[in-house]
Amino acid sequence: MRPLIAGNWKMNGLTEDSANLARAIRSGLGDLAPEVLICPPATQLAAVAAILDGSGILAGGQDCHTKRHGAHTGEISAAMLRDAGARYVILGHSERRAEQGETDALVAAKVEAAVAARLIPIVCVGESAADREAGRQEAVVGRHLAGSLGAEFKGVVAYEPIWAIGTGRVPTSADIAAMHAFIRTELVRAQPAGAETRILYGGSVKPGNAAEILALPEVGGALVGGASLVAEDFLAIIRAA
Ligand code: PEP
């Protein structure tokens, strides 16, 4: 399966910054093999998708609502993301689980909404530093998988240990491989498409560590935050895939 390298721009950049970044990534990509995805802020999605059009690089959202439309002030539906050019949507990112109190059940409802709108969900799972120190990482990730994916999940799972996000701290290769093996086992056990589901690693992926991480068994790509905001760094990660 082709690896997927996904950039999560989070709440960064105004229209001109994002347009320049998208153009720089597009022009630097050449005919590199991995599937590449950029998830800009929602207000810039249509403009970024237009810049990427025809390049093979896809655009995605960072979240969506559970409902298709209605009285939900300030929210964005999956259909709206799709209409603006998105093909994927990140769901259940740990920042949303922490800042917006998103639960596994809410994430599962968003997965359903995303699929109904023909978006591919990327569901984030991962343990906190305290969970890892207590040896609870598999219990936490297992709970996220059981609660967030729904019954017949057709999407992507991103393993993102919370303590590795934006910190420069990365689990050992052995720990990443062990967690990805655990996730694969859980997916195969519980999901009809579990054997084919891509599992990304996310958390302080940089040009200097990407090749080693992306070569690990069951690592099907990367979800990249900070390094996706610098065209050369993001391109270097894509080249490492
Ligand atoms: C993320 O927030 O999904 C992420 C992986 O961030 P960073 O690469 O900056 O750690």
Coordinates of C-alpha atoms and ligand atoms in Angstrom, one line a residue:
M1 CA 0.0 0.0 0.0
R2 CA 1.3 3.5 -0.8
P3 CA 2.3 5.4 2.3
L4 CA 0.3 8.5 3.2
I5 CA 2.1 11.6 4.4
A6 CA -0.5 14.0 5.8
G7 CA 0.2 17.6 7.0
N8 CA -1.9 19.1 9.7
W9 CA -1.5 22.8 9.6
K10 CA -3.7 23.3 12.6
M11 CA -4.7 26.9 13.4
N12 CA -1.7 28.5 11.6
G13 CA -1.3 30.8 8.6
L14 CA -3.5 33.4 6.9
T15 CA -4.6 33.0 3.3
E16 CA -1.5 34.3 1.7
D17 CA 0.8 32.2 3.9
S18 CA -1.1 29.0 3.2
A19 CA -1.3 29.7 -0.6
N20 CA 2.5 30.2 -0.7
L21 CA 3.1 27.0 1.4
A22 CA 0.8 25.0 -0.8
R23 CA 2.5 26.3 -4.0
A24 CA 5.9 25.5 -2.6
I25 CA 4.9 21.9 -1.6
R26 CA 3.3 21.4 -5.0
S27 CA 6.3 22.7 -7.0
G28 CA 8.8 20.7 -4.9
L29 CA 6.9 17.4 -5.0
G30 CA 7.9 16.2 -8.5
D31 CA 6.8 12.7 -9.1
L32 CA 7.4 11.3 -5.6
A33 CA 5.6 8.2 -4.8
P34 CA 3.6 8.6 -1.5
E35 CA 0.1 9.9 -1.3
V36 CA 0.3 13.4 0.1
L37 CA -2.4 15.2 2.0
I38 CA -2.6 18.8 3.3
C39 CA -5.2 19.8 6.0
P40 CA -5.2 23.6 6.2
P41 CA -7.5 25.7 8.4
A42 CA -11.1 25.5 7.2
T43 CA -11.3 29.0 5.9
Q44 CA -8.4 28.3 3.5
L45 CA -9.5 24.9 2.4
A46 CA -11.1 25.9 -0.9
A47 CA -8.1 28.1 -1.9
V48 CA -5.5 25.5 -1.0
A49 CA -7.5 22.7 -2.8
A50 CA -7.6 24.9 -5.9
I51 CA -3.8 25.4 -5.8
L52 CA -3.3 21.7 -5.4
D53 CA -5.8 20.7 -8.1
G54 CA -4.2 18.4 -10.6
S55 CA -1.1 17.9 -8.6
G56 CA -2.1 14.6 -7.0
I57 CA -1.8 16.2 -3.6
L58 CA -5.1 16.0 -1.7
A59 CA -6.7 18.5 0.7
G60 CA -8.5 17.6 3.9
G61 CA -10.3 19.1 6.9
Q62 CA -9.2 19.0 10.5
D63 CA -12.6 18.3 12.0
C64 CA -16.2 18.1 11.1
H65 CA -19.6 18.2 12.8
T66 CA -21.8 15.1 13.2
K67 CA -24.8 16.6 11.3
R68 CA -25.0 17.4 7.6
H69 CA -26.6 20.8 8.2
G70 CA -28.7 22.7 10.7
A71 CA -28.7 25.1 13.6
H72 CA -25.1 24.5 14.8
T73 CA -23.5 28.0 14.9
G74 CA -19.9 28.0 14.1
E75 CA -19.7 24.4 13.0
I76 CA -18.6 22.9 9.6
S77 CA -20.2 19.8 8.2
A78 CA -18.4 17.0 6.4
A79 CA -20.4 17.8 3.3
M80 CA -19.2 21.4 3.5
L81 CA -15.6 20.2 3.7
R82 CA -16.1 17.9 0.7
D83 CA -17.7 20.8 -1.2
A84 CA -14.7 23.0 -0.5
G85 CA -12.3 20.3 -1.9
A86 CA -11.5 18.0 1.0
R87 CA -11.1 14.3 0.4
Y88 CA -10.0 13.4 3.9
V89 CA -10.8 14.7 7.4
I90 CA -8.8 14.3 10.6
L91 CA -11.0 13.3 13.5
G92 CA -10.4 12.9 17.3
H93 CA -7.1 14.7 17.3
S94 CA -5.8 14.8 20.9
E95 CA -6.0 18.6 20.9
R96 CA -9.7 18.4 20.2
R97 CA -10.2 15.6 22.7
A98 CA -8.4 17.8 25.3
E99 CA -9.7 21.3 24.4
Q100 CA -13.2 20.5 23.2
G101 CA -13.7 17.4 25.4
E102 CA -14.4 15.1 22.4
T103 CA -15.3 11.6 23.5
D104 CA -14.8 8.4 21.6
A105 CA -18.6 8.3 21.0
L106 CA -18.6 11.7 19.4
V107 CA -15.6 10.8 17.2
A108 CA -17.5 7.7 16.1
A109 CA -20.5 9.9 15.1
K110 CA -18.1 12.1 13.2
V111 CA -16.6 9.1 11.4
E112 CA -20.1 8.2 10.3
A113 CA -20.8 11.7 9.1
A114 CA -17.5 11.9 7.2
V115 CA -18.1 8.6 5.4
A116 CA -21.7 9.7 4.5
A117 CA -20.2 12.8 2.9
R118 CA -17.6 10.7 1.0
L119 CA -14.6 11.8 3.1
I120 CA -12.0 9.4 4.3
P121 CA -11.6 9.7 8.1
I122 CA -8.2 9.8 9.8
V123 CA -8.9 8.9 13.4
C124 CA -6.3 9.8 15.9
V125 CA -5.6 7.6 18.9
G126 CA -2.9 7.8 21.5
E127 CA -1.9 7.8 25.2
S128 CA -0.8 10.6 27.5
A129 CA 2.6 10.7 29.2
A130 CA 1.0 9.5 32.5
D131 CA -0.6 6.6 30.7
R132 CA 2.7 5.6 29.1
E133 CA 4.5 5.9 32.4
A134 CA 1.9 3.7 34.1
G135 CA 2.1 1.1 31.3
R136 CA -1.5 1.8 30.2
Q137 CA -0.8 2.8 26.6
E138 CA -2.3 -0.3 25.0
A139 CA -5.4 -0.1 27.2
V140 CA -5.9 3.6 26.3
V141 CA -5.3 3.0 22.6
G142 CA -7.5 -0.1 22.6
R143 CA -10.3 1.9 24.2
H144 CA -9.9 4.7 21.6
L145 CA -10.1 2.1 18.8
A146 CA -13.1 0.3 20.2
G147 CA -15.0 3.5 20.8
S148 CA -14.0 5.8 18.0
L149 CA -14.1 3.8 14.8
G150 CA -17.6 2.4 14.5
A151 CA -18.5 -1.1 13.3
E152 CA -17.2 -1.2 9.7
F153 CA -14.4 1.3 9.7
K154 CA -13.1 2.3 6.2
G155 CA -10.5 5.0 6.9
V156 CA -7.1 5.6 8.4
V157 CA -5.9 5.3 12.0
A158 CA -3.2 7.7 13.2
Y159 CA -1.2 6.6 16.3
E160 CA -0.3 9.9 18.0
P161 CA 1.2 9.6 21.5
I162 CA 0.0 12.9 23.1
W163 CA 3.4 13.4 24.8
A164 CA 5.2 13.3 21.4
I165 CA 3.0 16.0 19.7
G166 CA 4.9 19.2 19.2
T167 CA 7.5 18.3 21.9
G168 CA 10.4 16.9 19.9
R169 CA 10.1 13.7 22.0
V170 CA 9.5 10.5 20.0
P171 CA 8.9 7.0 21.2
T172 CA 11.7 4.5 20.5
S173 CA 11.4 2.6 17.2
A174 CA 10.7 -0.5 19.2
D175 CA 7.8 1.3 21.0
I176 CA 6.3 2.6 17.8
A177 CA 6.6 -0.8 16.2
A178 CA 5.0 -2.5 19.2
M179 CA 2.1 -0.1 19.3
H180 CA 1.5 -0.4 15.5
A181 CA 1.5 -4.2 15.9
F182 CA -1.0 -3.9 18.7
I183 CA -3.3 -1.6 16.6
R184 CA -3.1 -4.0 13.6
T185 CA -4.1 -6.9 15.8
E186 CA -7.0 -4.9 17.3
L187 CA -8.1 -3.8 13.8
V188 CA -8.0 -7.3 12.4
R189 CA -9.9 -8.7 15.4
A190 CA -12.7 -6.0 15.3
Q191 CA -13.0 -4.6 11.8
P192 CA -13.8 -6.3 8.5
A193 CA -11.3 -4.1 6.7
G194 CA -8.8 -4.3 9.6
A195 CA -6.0 -5.9 7.6
E196 CA -6.0 -3.2 5.0
T197 CA -6.4 -0.1 7.2
R198 CA -3.5 2.3 7.0
I199 CA -1.9 3.1 10.3
L200 CA 0.0 6.4 10.4
Y201 CA 2.5 7.5 13.1
G202 CA 2.3 11.1 14.3
G203 CA 4.3 13.0 16.9
S204 CA 7.4 15.1 16.2
V205 CA 8.1 13.5 12.8
K206 CA 10.9 15.6 11.3
P207 CA 13.3 15.2 8.3
G208 CA 15.9 13.6 10.6
N209 CA 13.7 10.8 12.0
A210 CA 11.2 10.2 9.2
A211 CA 13.1 7.5 7.3
E212 CA 13.6 5.4 10.4
I213 CA 10.0 5.7 11.5
L214 CA 8.5 5.2 8.1
A215 CA 10.5 2.0 7.6
L216 CA 9.0 0.3 10.7
P217 CA 6.6 -2.6 10.2
E218 CA 2.9 -1.5 10.1
V219 CA 3.8 2.2 9.8
G220 CA 1.8 3.2 6.7
G221 CA 2.7 6.9 6.7
A222 CA 2.9 9.9 8.9
L223 CA 0.7 12.6 10.3
V224 CA 2.9 15.7 10.5
G225 CA 2.1 18.9 12.4
G226 CA 4.9 21.4 12.9
A227 CA 7.2 20.1 10.1
S228 CA 4.4 20.4 7.6
L229 CA 4.4 24.2 8.0
V230 CA 7.9 24.4 6.4
A231 CA 7.8 23.3 2.8
E232 CA 11.4 21.9 2.7
D233 CA 10.9 19.9 5.9
F234 CA 7.6 18.5 4.7
L235 CA 9.1 17.6 1.3
A236 CA 12.0 15.9 3.0
I237 CA 9.6 13.8 5.0
I238 CA 7.7 12.9 1.8
R239 CA 11.1 11.9 0.2
A240 CA 11.8 9.7 3.1
A241 CA 8.7 7.6 2.6
Ligands
PEP1 C1 -0.1 16.5 15.3 O1 -0.5 17.4 15.9 O2 -0.9 15.7 14.7 C2 1.4 16.3 15.2 C3 1.8 15.2 14.8 O3 2.2 17.4 15.5 P1 3.8 17.5 15.5 O4 4.2 16.8 14.2 O5 4.1 18.9 15.5 O6 4.2 16.8 16.7

